[in-house]
mmCIF file with all atom_site columns, C-alpha atoms in Angstrom:
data_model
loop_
_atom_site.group_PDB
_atom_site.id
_atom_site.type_symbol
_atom_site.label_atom_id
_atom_site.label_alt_id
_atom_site.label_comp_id
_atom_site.label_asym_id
_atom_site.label_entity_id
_atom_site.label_seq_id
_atom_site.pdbx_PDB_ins_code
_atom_site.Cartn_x
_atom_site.Cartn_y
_atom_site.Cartn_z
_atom_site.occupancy
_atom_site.B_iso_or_equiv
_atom_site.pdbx_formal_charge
_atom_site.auth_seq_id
_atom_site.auth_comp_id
_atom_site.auth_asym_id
_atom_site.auth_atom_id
_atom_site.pdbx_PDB_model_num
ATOM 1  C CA . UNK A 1 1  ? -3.087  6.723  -7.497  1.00 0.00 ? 833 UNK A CA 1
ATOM 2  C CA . UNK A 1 2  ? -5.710  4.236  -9.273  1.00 0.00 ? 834 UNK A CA 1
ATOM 3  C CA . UNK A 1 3  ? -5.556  1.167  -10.412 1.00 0.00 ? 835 UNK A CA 1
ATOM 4  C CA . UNK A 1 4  ? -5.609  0.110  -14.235 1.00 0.00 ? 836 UNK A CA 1
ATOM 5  C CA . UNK A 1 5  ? -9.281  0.985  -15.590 1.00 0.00 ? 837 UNK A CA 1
ATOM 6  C CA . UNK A 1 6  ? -9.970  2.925  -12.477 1.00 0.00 ? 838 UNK A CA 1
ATOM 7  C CA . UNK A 1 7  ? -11.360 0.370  -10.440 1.00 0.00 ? 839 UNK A CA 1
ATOM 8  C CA . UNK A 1 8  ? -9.640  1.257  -7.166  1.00 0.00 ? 840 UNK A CA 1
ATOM 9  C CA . UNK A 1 9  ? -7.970  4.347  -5.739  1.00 0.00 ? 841 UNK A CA 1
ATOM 10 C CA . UNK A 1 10 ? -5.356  4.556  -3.183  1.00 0.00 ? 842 UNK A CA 1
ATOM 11 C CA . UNK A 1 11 ? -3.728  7.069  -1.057  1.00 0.00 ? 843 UNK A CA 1
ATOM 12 C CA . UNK A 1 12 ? -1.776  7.242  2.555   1.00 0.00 ? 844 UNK A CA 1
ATOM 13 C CA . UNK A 1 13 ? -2.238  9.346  5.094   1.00 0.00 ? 845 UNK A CA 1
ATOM 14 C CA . UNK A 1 14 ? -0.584  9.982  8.683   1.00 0.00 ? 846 UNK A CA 1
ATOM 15 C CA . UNK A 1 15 ? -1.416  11.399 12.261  1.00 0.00 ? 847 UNK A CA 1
ATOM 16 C CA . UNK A 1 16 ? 1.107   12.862 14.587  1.00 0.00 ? 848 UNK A CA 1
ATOM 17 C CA . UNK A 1 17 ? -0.593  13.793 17.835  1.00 0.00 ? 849 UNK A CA 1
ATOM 18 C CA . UNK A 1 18 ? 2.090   14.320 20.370  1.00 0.00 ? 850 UNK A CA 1
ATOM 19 C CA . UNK A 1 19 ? 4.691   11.624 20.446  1.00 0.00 ? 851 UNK A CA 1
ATOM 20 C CA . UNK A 1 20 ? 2.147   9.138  18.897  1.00 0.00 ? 852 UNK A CA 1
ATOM 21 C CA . UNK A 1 21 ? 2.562   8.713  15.161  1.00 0.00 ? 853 UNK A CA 1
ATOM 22 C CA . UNK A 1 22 ? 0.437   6.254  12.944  1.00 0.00 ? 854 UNK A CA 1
ATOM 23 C CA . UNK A 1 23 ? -0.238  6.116  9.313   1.00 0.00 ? 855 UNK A CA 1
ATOM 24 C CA . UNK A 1 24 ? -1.986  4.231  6.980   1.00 0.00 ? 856 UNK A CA 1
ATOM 25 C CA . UNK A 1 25 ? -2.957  3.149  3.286   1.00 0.00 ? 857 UNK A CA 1
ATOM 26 C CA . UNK A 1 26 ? -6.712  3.726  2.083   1.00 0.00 ? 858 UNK A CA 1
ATOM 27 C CA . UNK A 1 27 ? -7.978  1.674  -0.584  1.00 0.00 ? 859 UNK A CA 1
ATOM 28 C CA . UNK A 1 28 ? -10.904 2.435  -1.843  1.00 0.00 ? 860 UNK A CA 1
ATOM 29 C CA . UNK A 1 29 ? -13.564 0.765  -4.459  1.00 0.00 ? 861 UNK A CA 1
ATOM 30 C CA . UNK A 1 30 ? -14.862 2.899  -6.749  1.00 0.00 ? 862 UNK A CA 1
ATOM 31 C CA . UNK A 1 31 ? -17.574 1.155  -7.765  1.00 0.00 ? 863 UNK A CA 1
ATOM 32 C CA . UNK A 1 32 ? -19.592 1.141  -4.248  1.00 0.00 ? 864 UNK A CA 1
ATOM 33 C CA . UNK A 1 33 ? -17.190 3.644  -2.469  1.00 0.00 ? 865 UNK A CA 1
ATOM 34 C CA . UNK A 1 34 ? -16.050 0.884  0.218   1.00 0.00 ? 866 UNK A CA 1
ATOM 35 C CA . UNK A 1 35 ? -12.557 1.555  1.796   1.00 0.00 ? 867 UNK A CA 1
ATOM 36 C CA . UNK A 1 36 ? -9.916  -0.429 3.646   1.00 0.00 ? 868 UNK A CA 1
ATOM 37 C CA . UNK A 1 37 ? -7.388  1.065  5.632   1.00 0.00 ? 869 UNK A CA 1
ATOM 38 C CA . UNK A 1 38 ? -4.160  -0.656 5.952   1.00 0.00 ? 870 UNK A CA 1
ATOM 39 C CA . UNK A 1 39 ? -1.833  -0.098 9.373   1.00 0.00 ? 871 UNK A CA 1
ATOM 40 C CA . UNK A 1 40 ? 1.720   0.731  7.665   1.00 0.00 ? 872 UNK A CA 1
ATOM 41 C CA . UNK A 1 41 ? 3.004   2.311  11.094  1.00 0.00 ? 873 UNK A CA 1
ATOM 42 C CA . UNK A 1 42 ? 5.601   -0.461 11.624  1.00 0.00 ? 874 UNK A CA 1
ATOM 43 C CA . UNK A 1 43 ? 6.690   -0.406 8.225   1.00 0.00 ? 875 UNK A CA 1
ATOM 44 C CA . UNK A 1 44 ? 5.955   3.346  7.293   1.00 0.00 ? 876 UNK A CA 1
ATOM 45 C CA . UNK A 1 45 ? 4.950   2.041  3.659   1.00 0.00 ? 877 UNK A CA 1
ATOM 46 C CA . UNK A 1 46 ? 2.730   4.294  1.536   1.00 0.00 ? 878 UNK A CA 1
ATOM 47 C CA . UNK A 1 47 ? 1.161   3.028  -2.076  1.00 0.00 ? 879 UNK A CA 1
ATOM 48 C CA . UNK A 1 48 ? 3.833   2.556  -5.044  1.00 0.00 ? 880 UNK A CA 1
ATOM 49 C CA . UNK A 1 49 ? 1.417   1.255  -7.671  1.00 0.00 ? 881 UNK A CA 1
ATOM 50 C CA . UNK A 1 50 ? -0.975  -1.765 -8.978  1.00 0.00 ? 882 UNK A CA 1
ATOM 51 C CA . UNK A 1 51 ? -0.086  -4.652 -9.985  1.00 0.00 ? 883 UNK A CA 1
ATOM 52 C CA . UNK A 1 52 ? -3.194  -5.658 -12.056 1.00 0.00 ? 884 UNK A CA 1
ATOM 53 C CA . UNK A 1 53 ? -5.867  -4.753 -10.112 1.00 0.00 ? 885 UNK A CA 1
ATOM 54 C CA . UNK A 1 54 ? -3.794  -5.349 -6.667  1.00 0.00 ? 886 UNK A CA 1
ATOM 55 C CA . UNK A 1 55 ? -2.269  -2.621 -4.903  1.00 0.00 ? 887 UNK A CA 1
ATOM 56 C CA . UNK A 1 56 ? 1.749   -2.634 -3.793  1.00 0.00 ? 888 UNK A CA 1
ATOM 57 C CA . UNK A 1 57 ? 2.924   -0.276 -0.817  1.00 0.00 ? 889 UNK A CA 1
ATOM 58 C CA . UNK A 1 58 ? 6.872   0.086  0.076   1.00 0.00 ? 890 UNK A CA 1
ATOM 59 C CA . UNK A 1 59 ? 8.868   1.660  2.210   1.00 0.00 ? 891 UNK A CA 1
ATOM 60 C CA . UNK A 1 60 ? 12.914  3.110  1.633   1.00 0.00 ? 892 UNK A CA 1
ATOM 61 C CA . UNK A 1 61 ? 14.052  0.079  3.332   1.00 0.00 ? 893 UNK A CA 1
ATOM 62 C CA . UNK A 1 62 ? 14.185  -1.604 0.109   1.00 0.00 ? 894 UNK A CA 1
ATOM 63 C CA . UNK A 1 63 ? 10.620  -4.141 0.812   1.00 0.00 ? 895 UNK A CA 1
ATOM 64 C CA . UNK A 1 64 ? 7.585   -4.075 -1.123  1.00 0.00 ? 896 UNK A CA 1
ATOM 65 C CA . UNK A 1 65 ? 4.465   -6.027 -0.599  1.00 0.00 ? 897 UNK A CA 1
ATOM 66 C CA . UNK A 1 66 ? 0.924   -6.805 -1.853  1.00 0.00 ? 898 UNK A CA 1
ATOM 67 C CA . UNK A 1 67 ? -2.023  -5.677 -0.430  1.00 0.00 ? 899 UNK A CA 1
ATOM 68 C CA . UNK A 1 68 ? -4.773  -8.704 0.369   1.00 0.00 ? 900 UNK A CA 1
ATOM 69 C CA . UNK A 1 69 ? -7.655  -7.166 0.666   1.00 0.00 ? 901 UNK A CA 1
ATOM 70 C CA . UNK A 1 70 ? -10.905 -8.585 3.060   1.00 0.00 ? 902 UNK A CA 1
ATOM 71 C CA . UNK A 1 71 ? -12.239 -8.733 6.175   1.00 0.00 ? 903 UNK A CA 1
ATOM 72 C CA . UNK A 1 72 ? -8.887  -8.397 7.877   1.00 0.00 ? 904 UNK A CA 1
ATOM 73 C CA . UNK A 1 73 ? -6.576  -6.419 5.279   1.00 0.00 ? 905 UNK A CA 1
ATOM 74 C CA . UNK A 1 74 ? -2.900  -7.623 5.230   1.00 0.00 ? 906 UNK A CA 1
ATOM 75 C CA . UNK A 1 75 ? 0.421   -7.273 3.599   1.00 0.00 ? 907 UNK A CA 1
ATOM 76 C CA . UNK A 1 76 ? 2.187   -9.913 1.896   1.00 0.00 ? 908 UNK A CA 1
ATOM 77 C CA . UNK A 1 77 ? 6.218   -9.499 1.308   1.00 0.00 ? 909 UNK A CA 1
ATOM 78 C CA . UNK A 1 78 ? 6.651   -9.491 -2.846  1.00 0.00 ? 910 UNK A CA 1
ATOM 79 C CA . UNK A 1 79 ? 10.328  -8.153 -2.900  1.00 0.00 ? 911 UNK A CA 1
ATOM 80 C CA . UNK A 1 80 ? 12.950  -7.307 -1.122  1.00 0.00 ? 912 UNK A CA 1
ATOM 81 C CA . UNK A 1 81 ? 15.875  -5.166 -2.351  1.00 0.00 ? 913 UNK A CA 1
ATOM 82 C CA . UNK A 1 82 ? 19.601  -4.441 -1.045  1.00 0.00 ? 914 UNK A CA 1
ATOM 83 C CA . UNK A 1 83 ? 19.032  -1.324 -2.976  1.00 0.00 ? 915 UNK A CA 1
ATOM 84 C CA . UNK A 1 84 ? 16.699  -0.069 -0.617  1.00 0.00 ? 916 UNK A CA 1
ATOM 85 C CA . UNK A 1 85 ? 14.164  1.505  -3.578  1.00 0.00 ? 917 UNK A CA 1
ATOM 86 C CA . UNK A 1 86 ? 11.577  1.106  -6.311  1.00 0.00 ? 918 UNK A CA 1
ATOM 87 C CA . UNK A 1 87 ? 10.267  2.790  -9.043  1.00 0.00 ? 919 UNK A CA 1
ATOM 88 C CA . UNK A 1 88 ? 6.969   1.780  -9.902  1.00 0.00 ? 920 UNK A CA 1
ATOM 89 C CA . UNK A 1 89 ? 5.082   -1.261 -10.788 1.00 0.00 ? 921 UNK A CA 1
ATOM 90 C CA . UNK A 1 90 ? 4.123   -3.199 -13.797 1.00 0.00 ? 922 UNK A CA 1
ATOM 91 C CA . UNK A 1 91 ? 1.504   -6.169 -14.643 1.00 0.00 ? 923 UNK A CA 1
ATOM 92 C CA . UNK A 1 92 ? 4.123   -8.470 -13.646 1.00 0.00 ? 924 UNK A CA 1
ATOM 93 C CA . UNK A 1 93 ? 5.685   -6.647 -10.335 1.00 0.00 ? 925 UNK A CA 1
ATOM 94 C CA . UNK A 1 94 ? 7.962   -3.660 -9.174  1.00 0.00 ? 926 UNK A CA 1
ATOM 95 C CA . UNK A 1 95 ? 10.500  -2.176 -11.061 1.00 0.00 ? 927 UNK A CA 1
#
């Protein structure tokens, strides 16, 4: 998926070798071609959308969060649902 104006693109992507299993998010600029990869094995989260030009993964345990990007990538919580999913995102959020 990319961002709005196609400033960043993002994708997940998994390895199962044996009984170890890890996955990911990539994020990637597109103006100098720099990527981030985001551990989502504890979470199994893959990308749901932008908000602006900031990138949301979930997960179908009904969380969604932000993705800080930097030296250290991270995940901040943005919602939480008893509903367990989400559709997409808008400039203010998920829907």
């Amino acid at each position: 998926m990319s961002s709005p104006g196609g400033q960043w693109l993002a994708w997940g992507e998994s390895d199962q070798s044996g009984s170890h299993y890890s996955s990911w998010v990539v994020l990637r600029h597109q103006s100098d071609g720099s990527t981030e990869k985001i551990n989502t094995s504890k979470n199994e989260a893959g990308p749901l959308g932008f908000v602006g030009q900031r990138l949301v993964v979930s997960n179908f345990n009904g969380k969604a969060w932000i993705v800080q990007t930097g030296t250290h990538p991270t995940l901040k919580l943005l919602a939480s649902s008893q509903k367990n999913t989400y559709f997409g995102t808008d400039s203010a959020g998920v829907v």
